Amino acid sequence: MPKLKVDGIEVEVPQGATVLQACEAAGKEIPRFCYHERLSIAGNCRMCLVEVKPGPPKPQASCALPAADNQEVFTTSAMTKHAREGIMEFLLINHPLDCPICDQGGECDLQDQAMAYGRGSSRYDENKRAVTEKYMGPIVKTIMTRCIQCTRCIRFAEEVAGVEEIGAIYRGEDMQITSYLEQAVTSELSGNVVDLCPVGALTSKPYAFEARPWELKKTLTIDVMDAVGTNVRLDSRGRQVLRCIPRVNEDVNEEWATDKTRHAIDGLVRRRLDKPYVRVDGKLRAASWDEAFAAIAGVDHGGGVAALAGDLVDCETMYAAKALVHALGGTLLEGRQTGMAYDTSSLAAVNFNTTIAGTERADAILLVGTDLRHEAPLVNTRVRKAIKKGAKVFAIGPETDLTYRADWLGDDLSLLGALPERVVEAFGNAKTPMVIVGGAALKAGHGAALALAESLNLVRTLEDGSAWNGFNVVHMAASRMGGLVLGYAAKGGIADLADAKLTFLLGADEADFTKLTGFKVYIGHHGDRGAAAADVVLPGVAYAEKSGTWMNLEGRVQRGERAVFAPGDAREDWTILRALSAKMGVVLPFDTLEELRAAMALDAPALAAPGLASFAWSPPALPAAASGSIGSYPIKDFYLTNPICRASPTMQQCSAELVHRDTYAQAAE
């Protein structure tokens, strides 16, 4: 490990570290535009210049210079200061300096570093060059005259997103960044280039001219668009969420977020339920809370009460509904609203046991019935990182673009019992093998997939003594794992709920409601499919409007906070269930969120506190034979998977343009 001095401070850094990293280890701030910790080194902005001895008598780019023993680095010398001022002067030669109208103003790296390291004046009087705007789709707005060619967006598209649709054309002063054929970028992670861009060249198109960063209230919460549990920050003004950006969490999402996570938020203020409704003569009519509660209390259910949880529901709501169903004499709970039915007697058998971050360590990966790119995009980026380290990827299912090369074996589940020799050999030589089972194979192939845990030796102790479990299941709903912990898994799936006399639909919008014959009460936030099928509609709140607990696909318990208040008469879901219980004569034993969480912790200790839950590996004994074609993957349209997305104009445009290939006229076309 090299030892060197940075401004007189001795530091020791890992082998292969750069001088820039050594400077940061010594607590020194080094300005940079092109360098990013998660991207390859480009070394083309030169803003990170430092003086290094021994070496040539000139400043050197610290981001591309390996740290070595006996180096002396000077970050504040006269040479370094003069060099940085010169570089900043060059960077601003063609920059339009339009900070007052730039959406990046207030959180712009160029703006901040020009103030900290610039000269304060320029010696250049020539006309600035102008670059035509590029079209990159519904998410990214371009003002390419501002671009300083740091190439972060190019490297992200190639290395992280795996969709090589952004690149540079021309040379020297004429260089321009553009998308391939100036078409929309098709990556579901394209919005991350907005965060990466150190200037205002790439900004958020839906957020354009909406607000300045200092106007916004910032709330830390959890995304519910998929089961990854992306850590996000919601920026709101008044009663509206204007922006959603990711937070750094190395164990979950690193610092990325999908376009759906970022931009479905404009659906939070559209198609909202803001008052109760009761079905009268076949039509839903607006009603008071008392009238709606009376209609529910008047149902003769005879103990035939059930609850069906939707994809976005928090654990507190599911626990309150469970308590009410049991108090009314019912037992039927289900969260797999699309008809899935698989064995949940062992939660480890339906968990992502390797963990999201652990995916990077795998050296042999078998995907079974999963379009991982659209079911869990931020797990897919981890698979890409594993491939860069040498992992081999095999896949069973209909061929699709995963953004990396996989060895497709076919789409028949019988392959699970007769893997090709090359697969068996690769897994036999693997130290950290991994199988990922998706929803398309889970229902019919759960037992056959579990058999691989033994035949491929997926559960083992590694050479360093740590435990390794390579059996993983990918869920697509934010509520799924929390629901399974709380018992939302009827033996026969949603079919068991068919004859219930009274069914609570907890934000459930994806089910086939024609098969539910009893009285249906919808508690949710959007006027979507569930509300249209209900007999009584009670307006609940969306994830941004409540404090809640969610468990992600790896069993990690996370909590989010309320950013804004819900519209109209909408109330938090658990408070609706608590008030309804009093009307029905079975008062639930909690009056505050803290009391509810305490009761939930007793019922399900895994949900007691934030952190990664541990599920003992005890897979159920299931038939190991499986056959039949996988057919298709569950997600047909990545951008329209839940009621918030379907209410979002941005997601509708993404769906039309990126999935269905519709064309949009631009400007005066």
XYZ file of C-alpha atoms in Angstrom, residues 88-629:
542
model
C -11.436 27.322 -15.594
C -10.749 30.171 -18.005
C -10.624 27.675 -20.877
C -13.810 25.932 -19.749
C -15.695 29.218 -19.731
C -14.518 30.363 -23.183
C -17.658 29.039 -24.870
C -19.963 28.612 -21.889
C -22.985 30.933 -22.267
C -22.996 32.004 -18.585
C -26.799 31.930 -18.494
C -27.082 31.002 -14.830
C -30.248 33.093 -14.243
C -32.259 30.913 -16.659
C -30.469 27.600 -16.126
C -32.191 24.850 -14.152
C -28.828 23.757 -12.791
C -28.394 27.128 -11.050
C -27.843 26.717 -7.324
C -26.542 23.155 -7.593
C -24.107 23.470 -10.492
C -20.546 22.169 -10.195
C -19.285 24.623 -12.801
C -20.889 27.538 -10.988
C -19.476 26.493 -7.613
C -15.977 25.737 -8.860
C -15.795 28.905 -10.953
C -16.416 30.849 -7.747
C -13.917 28.814 -5.736
C -11.103 28.277 -8.235
C -11.650 30.748 -11.087
C -9.913 34.052 -11.864
C -12.959 36.279 -11.745
C -12.275 37.624 -15.225
C -11.497 36.321 -18.699
C -8.980 37.436 -21.307
C -11.051 36.072 -24.212
C -13.197 38.426 -26.266
C -13.987 36.138 -29.211
C -17.535 35.117 -30.021
C -18.715 32.042 -28.191
C -19.591 28.997 -30.254
C -23.189 27.733 -30.294
C -24.344 24.124 -30.600
C -27.762 23.001 -31.768
C -29.935 21.292 -29.174
C -30.153 17.497 -29.298
C -33.222 15.367 -28.719
C -32.750 12.685 -26.065
C -36.349 11.759 -25.297
C -39.070 12.697 -22.789
C -36.740 12.697 -19.758
C -33.597 14.637 -20.659
C -33.636 18.284 -21.777
C -30.517 19.415 -23.627
C -28.845 22.813 -23.951
C -25.616 21.618 -25.518
C -24.036 25.075 -25.840
C -23.336 24.708 -22.115
C -21.570 21.348 -22.528
C -17.905 21.163 -21.437
C -17.353 17.664 -22.939
C -16.646 15.947 -19.626
C -18.107 12.734 -21.208
C -19.732 11.577 -17.958
C -23.007 10.941 -19.783
C -21.258 8.852 -22.442
C -19.455 6.731 -19.878
C -22.599 6.232 -17.806
C -24.613 5.109 -20.831
C -21.929 2.632 -21.834
C -20.698 1.336 -18.495
C -23.681 1.472 -16.123
C -26.849 1.601 -18.227
C -25.410 -0.619 -20.947
C -27.284 1.259 -23.664
C -24.632 2.794 -25.898
C -26.759 5.512 -27.419
C -24.844 8.621 -26.330
C -21.535 9.583 -27.892
C -19.338 12.342 -29.280
C -19.065 13.519 -32.862
C -16.494 15.811 -34.543
C -13.215 16.877 -32.995
C -11.549 19.706 -31.137
C -13.621 22.851 -30.769
C -16.318 21.307 -32.973
C -16.884 18.314 -30.656
C -20.528 17.678 -29.724
C -22.291 15.196 -27.459
C -25.402 13.667 -28.991
C -27.630 10.616 -28.914
C -27.462 8.054 -31.690
C -29.134 9.562 -34.778
C -30.495 12.244 -32.391
C -33.238 9.856 -31.295
C -34.669 9.302 -27.818
C -32.373 7.426 -25.433
C -34.142 4.133 -24.681
C -32.455 3.370 -21.357
C -34.715 3.110 -18.311
C -31.852 4.770 -16.366
C -31.373 7.774 -18.665
C -32.405 10.324 -16.023
C -29.198 9.666 -14.096
C -27.192 11.642 -16.665
C -28.960 14.753 -15.344
C -27.434 14.188 -11.905
C -24.063 13.360 -13.454
C -23.888 16.422 -15.690
C -21.688 18.987 -13.889
C -23.148 21.881 -15.897
C -26.605 22.697 -17.248
C -26.202 20.887 -20.562
C -28.434 17.980 -19.506
C -31.354 18.849 -17.238
C -34.668 17.258 -16.344
C -37.281 17.953 -19.003
C -40.368 17.383 -16.780
C -38.852 19.576 -14.049
C -37.752 22.387 -16.385
C -38.406 25.894 -14.985
C -40.478 24.508 -12.084
C -38.452 25.616 -9.065
C -35.095 26.608 -7.649
C -33.421 24.197 -5.205
C -33.534 26.638 -2.285
C -37.340 26.912 -2.582
C -37.932 23.222 -1.951
C -38.563 21.208 1.185
C -36.466 18.060 1.137
C -37.832 14.790 2.548
C -36.017 11.457 2.783
C -38.146 8.478 1.849
C -38.300 5.178 -0.047
C -39.363 4.610 -3.644
C -42.206 2.150 -4.287
C -42.107 1.817 -8.082
C -40.384 -1.571 -7.795
C -39.174 -3.954 -5.099
C -35.585 -2.659 -4.941
C -36.484 0.017 -2.380
C -34.455 2.846 -3.915
C -33.546 5.497 -1.344
C -34.833 8.830 -2.626
C -35.274 12.440 -1.641
C -38.561 14.122 -2.493
C -38.338 17.856 -3.106
C -41.695 19.548 -2.600
C -43.194 23.019 -2.573
C -46.557 23.538 -0.933
C -48.660 20.411 -1.483
C -46.884 19.130 -4.579
C -43.807 16.979 -5.049
C -41.785 18.613 -7.802
C -38.724 16.415 -7.922
C -37.504 12.976 -6.888
C -33.777 12.294 -6.826
C -31.829 9.315 -5.478
C -29.889 9.216 -2.237
C -26.644 7.309 -1.865
C -27.082 3.842 -0.368
C -24.287 1.471 -1.314
C -26.278 -1.583 -0.235
C -29.357 -0.827 -2.334
C -29.241 1.634 -5.218
C -25.719 3.091 -4.978
C -26.612 6.568 -6.273
C -28.848 5.665 -9.221
C -32.610 5.687 -9.777
C -34.807 4.547 -12.641
C -36.701 7.005 -14.820
C -39.932 5.660 -13.350
C -38.734 6.418 -9.821
C -37.738 9.945 -10.800
C -40.620 11.055 -12.959
C -43.790 9.198 -11.982
C -44.257 11.874 -9.314
C -46.322 14.109 -11.609
C -48.965 11.384 -11.339
C -49.349 12.173 -7.618
C -51.569 15.179 -8.378
C -53.673 13.642 -11.150
C -56.675 11.284 -11.046
C -56.669 11.458 -7.257
C -59.416 10.197 -4.976
C -60.245 13.027 -2.580
C -63.629 11.970 -1.136
C -65.469 8.738 -0.314
C -67.783 7.128 -2.871
C -70.595 4.604 -2.505
C -72.079 2.602 -5.380
C -75.793 3.355 -5.743
C -77.857 1.800 -8.545
C -74.682 0.610 -10.228
C -72.923 3.989 -10.157
C -70.404 5.451 -7.724
C -71.796 8.528 -5.925
C -69.897 10.933 -3.683
C -70.671 10.322 -0.010
C -69.589 11.357 3.479
C -67.298 9.219 5.599
C -70.221 8.236 7.829
C -72.293 7.108 4.830
C -69.397 5.094 3.436
C -68.669 3.457 6.810
C -72.373 2.680 7.306
C -72.506 0.963 3.902
C -69.572 -1.255 4.878
C -70.873 -1.973 8.385
C -74.188 -3.045 6.880
C -72.647 -5.913 4.913
C -73.648 -9.354 6.224
C -70.265 -11.005 5.862
C -70.616 -13.875 8.321
C -66.873 -13.909 8.933
C -66.108 -14.180 5.225
C -63.755 -11.200 5.227
C -60.591 -10.853 3.142
C -57.903 -8.306 2.308
C -56.062 -7.963 -0.996
C -52.930 -5.798 -0.861
C -51.700 -3.819 -3.862
C -48.132 -3.326 -5.042
C -47.387 0.014 -3.353
C -48.807 -0.533 0.129
C -46.766 0.017 3.284
C -46.479 -2.572 6.049
C -48.477 -0.483 8.547
C -51.522 -0.497 6.270
C -51.266 -4.239 5.696
C -50.935 -4.918 9.402
C -53.952 -2.734 10.260
C -56.014 -4.503 7.575
C -54.866 -7.883 8.860
C -55.904 -6.960 12.385
C -59.333 -5.801 11.168
C -59.906 -8.928 9.053
C -59.049 -11.171 12.007
C -61.228 -9.107 14.369
C -64.162 -9.622 11.990
C -63.608 -13.372 11.949
C -61.832 -13.592 8.595
C -58.535 -15.244 7.707
C -58.015 -14.581 4.001
C -55.054 -12.339 3.172
C -53.371 -12.050 -0.220
C -50.859 -9.718 -1.818
C -50.110 -11.479 -5.108
C -52.939 -9.764 -6.933
C -52.034 -10.934 -10.446
C -52.752 -14.571 -9.601
C -49.349 -15.844 -8.493
C -49.415 -18.795 -6.097
C -46.167 -20.239 -4.768
C -45.007 -21.804 -1.513
C -44.279 -19.215 1.181
C -43.744 -21.573 4.116
C -40.079 -20.558 4.030
C -39.411 -16.881 3.422
C -35.786 -17.642 2.533
C -37.125 -19.608 -0.437
C -38.761 -16.455 -1.823
C -36.097 -13.928 -0.811
C -33.188 -12.346 -2.683
C -30.699 -14.040 -0.361
C -27.453 -12.991 -2.023
C -28.464 -9.359 -1.392
C -28.414 -6.657 -4.045
C -24.842 -5.591 -3.320
C -23.727 -9.222 -3.081
C -24.722 -9.760 -6.721
C -21.466 -8.074 -7.742
C -19.497 -10.945 -6.174
C -21.169 -13.694 -8.226
C -18.998 -15.478 -10.806
C -21.714 -17.654 -12.394
C -25.316 -16.458 -12.753
C -28.404 -18.267 -14.043
C -31.484 -16.151 -14.788
C -34.711 -18.145 -14.760
C -37.835 -16.492 -16.144
C -36.801 -12.940 -15.402
C -36.439 -9.844 -17.556
C -34.187 -8.350 -14.923
C -33.682 -5.121 -16.857
C -37.321 -4.131 -16.350
C -38.229 -6.089 -13.214
C -35.342 -4.755 -11.102
C -33.142 -2.387 -13.154
C -30.799 -1.587 -10.280
C -30.160 -5.281 -9.682
C -29.436 -5.567 -13.393
C -26.692 -2.933 -13.064
C -25.075 -5.105 -10.382
C -25.104 -8.086 -12.759
C -23.304 -5.894 -15.303
C -20.627 -5.154 -12.675
C -20.268 -8.877 -11.960
C -19.782 -9.516 -15.692
C -16.979 -6.941 -15.786
C -15.265 -8.962 -13.070
C -15.552 -12.128 -15.172
C -18.936 -13.619 -14.299
C -20.712 -15.865 -16.829
C -24.448 -15.327 -17.308
C -26.915 -17.965 -18.520
C -30.634 -17.400 -18.999
C -33.798 -19.489 -19.352
C -36.752 -17.672 -20.892
C -37.748 -15.765 -24.021
C -34.741 -13.865 -25.356
C -34.733 -10.174 -24.507
C -32.231 -7.322 -24.335
C -30.732 -7.318 -20.841
C -28.028 -4.746 -21.851
C -25.361 -7.471 -21.647
C -24.620 -10.733 -23.402
C -26.196 -13.821 -21.868
C -26.074 -17.438 -22.978
C -29.760 -18.147 -23.708
C -30.573 -21.808 -23.093
C -34.219 -21.839 -24.212
C -37.588 -21.011 -22.657
C -38.725 -24.410 -21.348
C -38.815 -24.978 -17.585
C -37.726 -28.586 -18.116
C -34.208 -27.168 -18.595
C -34.053 -26.701 -14.821
C -33.802 -30.472 -14.453
C -31.412 -30.992 -17.341
C -29.001 -28.075 -17.569
C -26.512 -28.192 -20.464
C -23.042 -29.465 -19.653
C -21.444 -26.017 -20.125
C -23.727 -24.592 -17.437
C -23.034 -27.412 -14.985
C -19.304 -27.013 -15.619
C -19.399 -23.233 -15.119
C -21.299 -23.594 -11.837
C -19.029 -26.432 -10.749
C -16.008 -24.150 -11.101
C -17.736 -21.146 -9.548
C -16.865 -19.963 -6.055
C -19.942 -17.743 -5.706
C -22.723 -19.162 -7.922
C -26.087 -17.466 -8.146
C -29.565 -18.283 -9.481
C -32.175 -15.541 -9.943
C -35.789 -16.681 -10.376
C -38.367 -14.261 -11.766
C -42.145 -14.129 -11.673
C -42.520 -15.820 -15.064
C -41.009 -19.043 -13.669
C -41.880 -18.859 -9.981
C -45.430 -20.180 -10.126
C -44.714 -23.316 -12.131
C -41.017 -23.735 -11.451
C -40.521 -22.912 -7.764
C -39.746 -26.495 -6.781
C -37.461 -27.105 -9.760
C -35.592 -23.870 -9.055
C -35.192 -24.763 -5.384
C -33.749 -28.129 -6.418
C -30.897 -26.206 -8.061
C -29.877 -24.921 -4.624
C -28.703 -28.428 -3.815
C -27.625 -29.692 -7.242
C -25.548 -26.569 -7.962
C -24.438 -26.140 -4.331
C -25.740 -22.592 -4.121
C -25.730 -22.472 -0.303
C -22.178 -22.842 0.978
C -19.436 -21.492 3.201
C -16.783 -19.518 1.363
C -13.022 -19.787 1.860
C -13.003 -16.703 4.054
C -15.545 -18.331 6.380
C -18.508 -16.193 5.324
C -21.865 -17.695 4.380
C -23.047 -17.567 0.772
C -26.609 -18.173 -0.387
C -26.946 -18.004 -4.158
C -30.690 -18.695 -4.408
C -32.684 -15.574 -5.211
C -36.216 -14.614 -6.146
C -36.992 -11.295 -7.846
C -40.197 -9.581 -6.738
C -41.614 -6.618 -8.632
C -43.874 -5.042 -5.987
C -42.637 -2.820 -3.167
C -45.173 -4.384 -0.793
C -44.483 -8.027 -1.637
C -41.862 -9.083 0.906
C -43.489 -7.119 3.735
C -46.814 -8.698 2.807
C -45.317 -12.205 2.869
C -43.848 -11.543 6.323
C -47.321 -10.439 7.497
C -48.975 -13.512 6.019
C -50.449 -12.031 2.844
C -50.216 -15.318 0.957
C -53.363 -17.442 0.774
C -52.622 -21.074 -0.059
C -54.481 -20.947 -3.354
C -53.552 -17.374 -4.172
C -56.194 -14.804 -5.065
C -58.573 -17.618 -6.038
C -59.145 -18.254 -2.321
C -60.682 -14.779 -2.014
C -63.325 -15.400 -4.687
C -66.157 -16.266 -2.288
C -65.405 -13.727 0.452
C -68.478 -11.682 1.354
C -66.418 -8.570 2.188
C -63.048 -7.818 0.589
C -60.773 -4.874 1.376
C -58.736 -3.810 -1.651
C -55.640 -2.060 -0.288
C -54.558 -0.081 -3.322
C -55.036 -3.212 -5.418
C -55.421 -2.242 -9.069
C -53.906 -5.112 -11.056
C -56.243 -7.993 -10.082
C -59.039 -9.584 -12.101
C -61.898 -8.133 -10.069
C -64.573 -10.116 -11.916
C -63.481 -13.141 -9.868
C -64.200 -11.365 -6.567
C -67.940 -11.805 -6.093
C -68.479 -10.191 -2.690
C -68.752 -6.586 -1.473
C -65.533 -4.748 -2.362
C -64.078 -1.802 -0.415
C -61.239 0.016 -2.147
C -58.819 1.988 0.026
C -56.405 3.821 -2.245
C -55.248 7.060 -3.733
C -56.002 6.945 -7.460
C -59.168 6.474 -9.457
C -57.843 3.438 -11.270
C -59.042 -0.115 -11.894
C -59.618 -0.998 -8.247
C -61.785 2.036 -7.576
C -63.815 1.364 -10.715
C -64.606 -2.162 -9.517
C -65.397 -1.270 -5.885
C -68.726 -0.887 -4.098
C -67.272 1.633 -1.656
C -64.224 3.817 -2.291
C -62.299 5.308 0.631
C -59.609 7.890 -0.303
C -56.198 6.942 1.052
C -52.763 8.506 0.629
C -49.828 7.808 -1.677
C -46.318 6.894 -0.523
C -45.187 10.538 -0.578
C -47.984 11.513 1.818
C -47.317 9.179 4.745
C -44.649 7.773 7.001
C -44.371 4.100 6.227
C -42.314 0.927 6.370
C -41.395 -1.147 3.333
C -39.336 -4.331 2.998
C -37.460 -4.674 -0.268
C -36.780 -7.839 -2.263
C -33.685 -8.744 -0.212
C -35.585 -8.467 3.083
C -34.260 -5.011 3.994
C -36.656 -2.999 6.174
C -36.653 0.703 5.307
C -38.758 3.630 6.441
C -39.881 6.710 4.564
C -41.255 10.023 5.779
C -44.177 12.165 4.650
C -43.273 14.881 2.155
C -46.664 16.485 1.443
C -50.284 16.256 2.560
C -52.938 14.382 0.591
C -55.689 16.245 -1.278
C -59.251 16.787 -0.045
C -60.665 14.325 2.476
C -58.038 11.645 1.880
C -56.668 10.083 5.067
C -53.791 7.772 5.926
C -54.816 4.204 5.202
C -54.243 2.797 8.682
C -56.305 5.595 10.264
C -59.190 4.751 7.901
C -59.067 1.117 9.022
C -58.865 2.158 12.684
C -61.925 4.428 12.355
C -63.819 1.770 10.402
C -63.107 -0.831 13.093
C -64.879 1.339 15.663
C -67.895 1.664 13.361
C -67.993 -2.128 12.936
C -67.769 -2.786 16.674
C -64.271 -4.313 16.732
C -62.013 -1.474 17.860
C -58.375 -2.038 16.874
C -55.897 -1.717 19.776
C -53.843 1.229 18.512
C -54.476 4.946 18.190
C -51.094 6.244 16.977
C -48.541 5.187 14.408
C -46.095 4.343 17.178
C -48.616 2.045 18.849
C -49.367 0.383 15.525
C -45.656 -0.209 14.856
C -45.203 -1.669 18.320
C -48.085 -4.093 17.733
C -46.729 -4.939 14.258
C -43.297 -5.674 15.734
C -44.836 -8.220 18.092
C -46.720 -9.877 15.244
C -43.786 -9.746 12.800
C -40.423 -9.192 14.563
C -38.656 -8.919 11.192
C -40.413 -5.564 10.680
C -39.529 -4.156 14.098
C -36.646 -1.937 13.021
C -34.865 -0.824 9.849
C -32.158 -3.174 8.635
C -31.599 -6.418 6.761
C -33.809 -9.205 8.090
C -32.383 -12.702 8.384
C -34.389 -15.660 7.097
C -33.132 -19.136 7.991
C -32.526 -21.354 4.966
C -35.137 -24.119 5.226
C -36.638 -24.596 1.769
C -39.961 -26.437 1.514
C -40.144 -29.871 -0.085
C -41.701 -29.245 -3.494
C -41.888 -31.307 -6.695
C -38.582 -30.919 -8.510
C -40.028 -31.598 -11.953
C -41.160 -28.697 -14.117
C -42.151 -28.377 -17.741
C -43.808 -25.998 -20.135
C -42.798 -22.823 -21.904
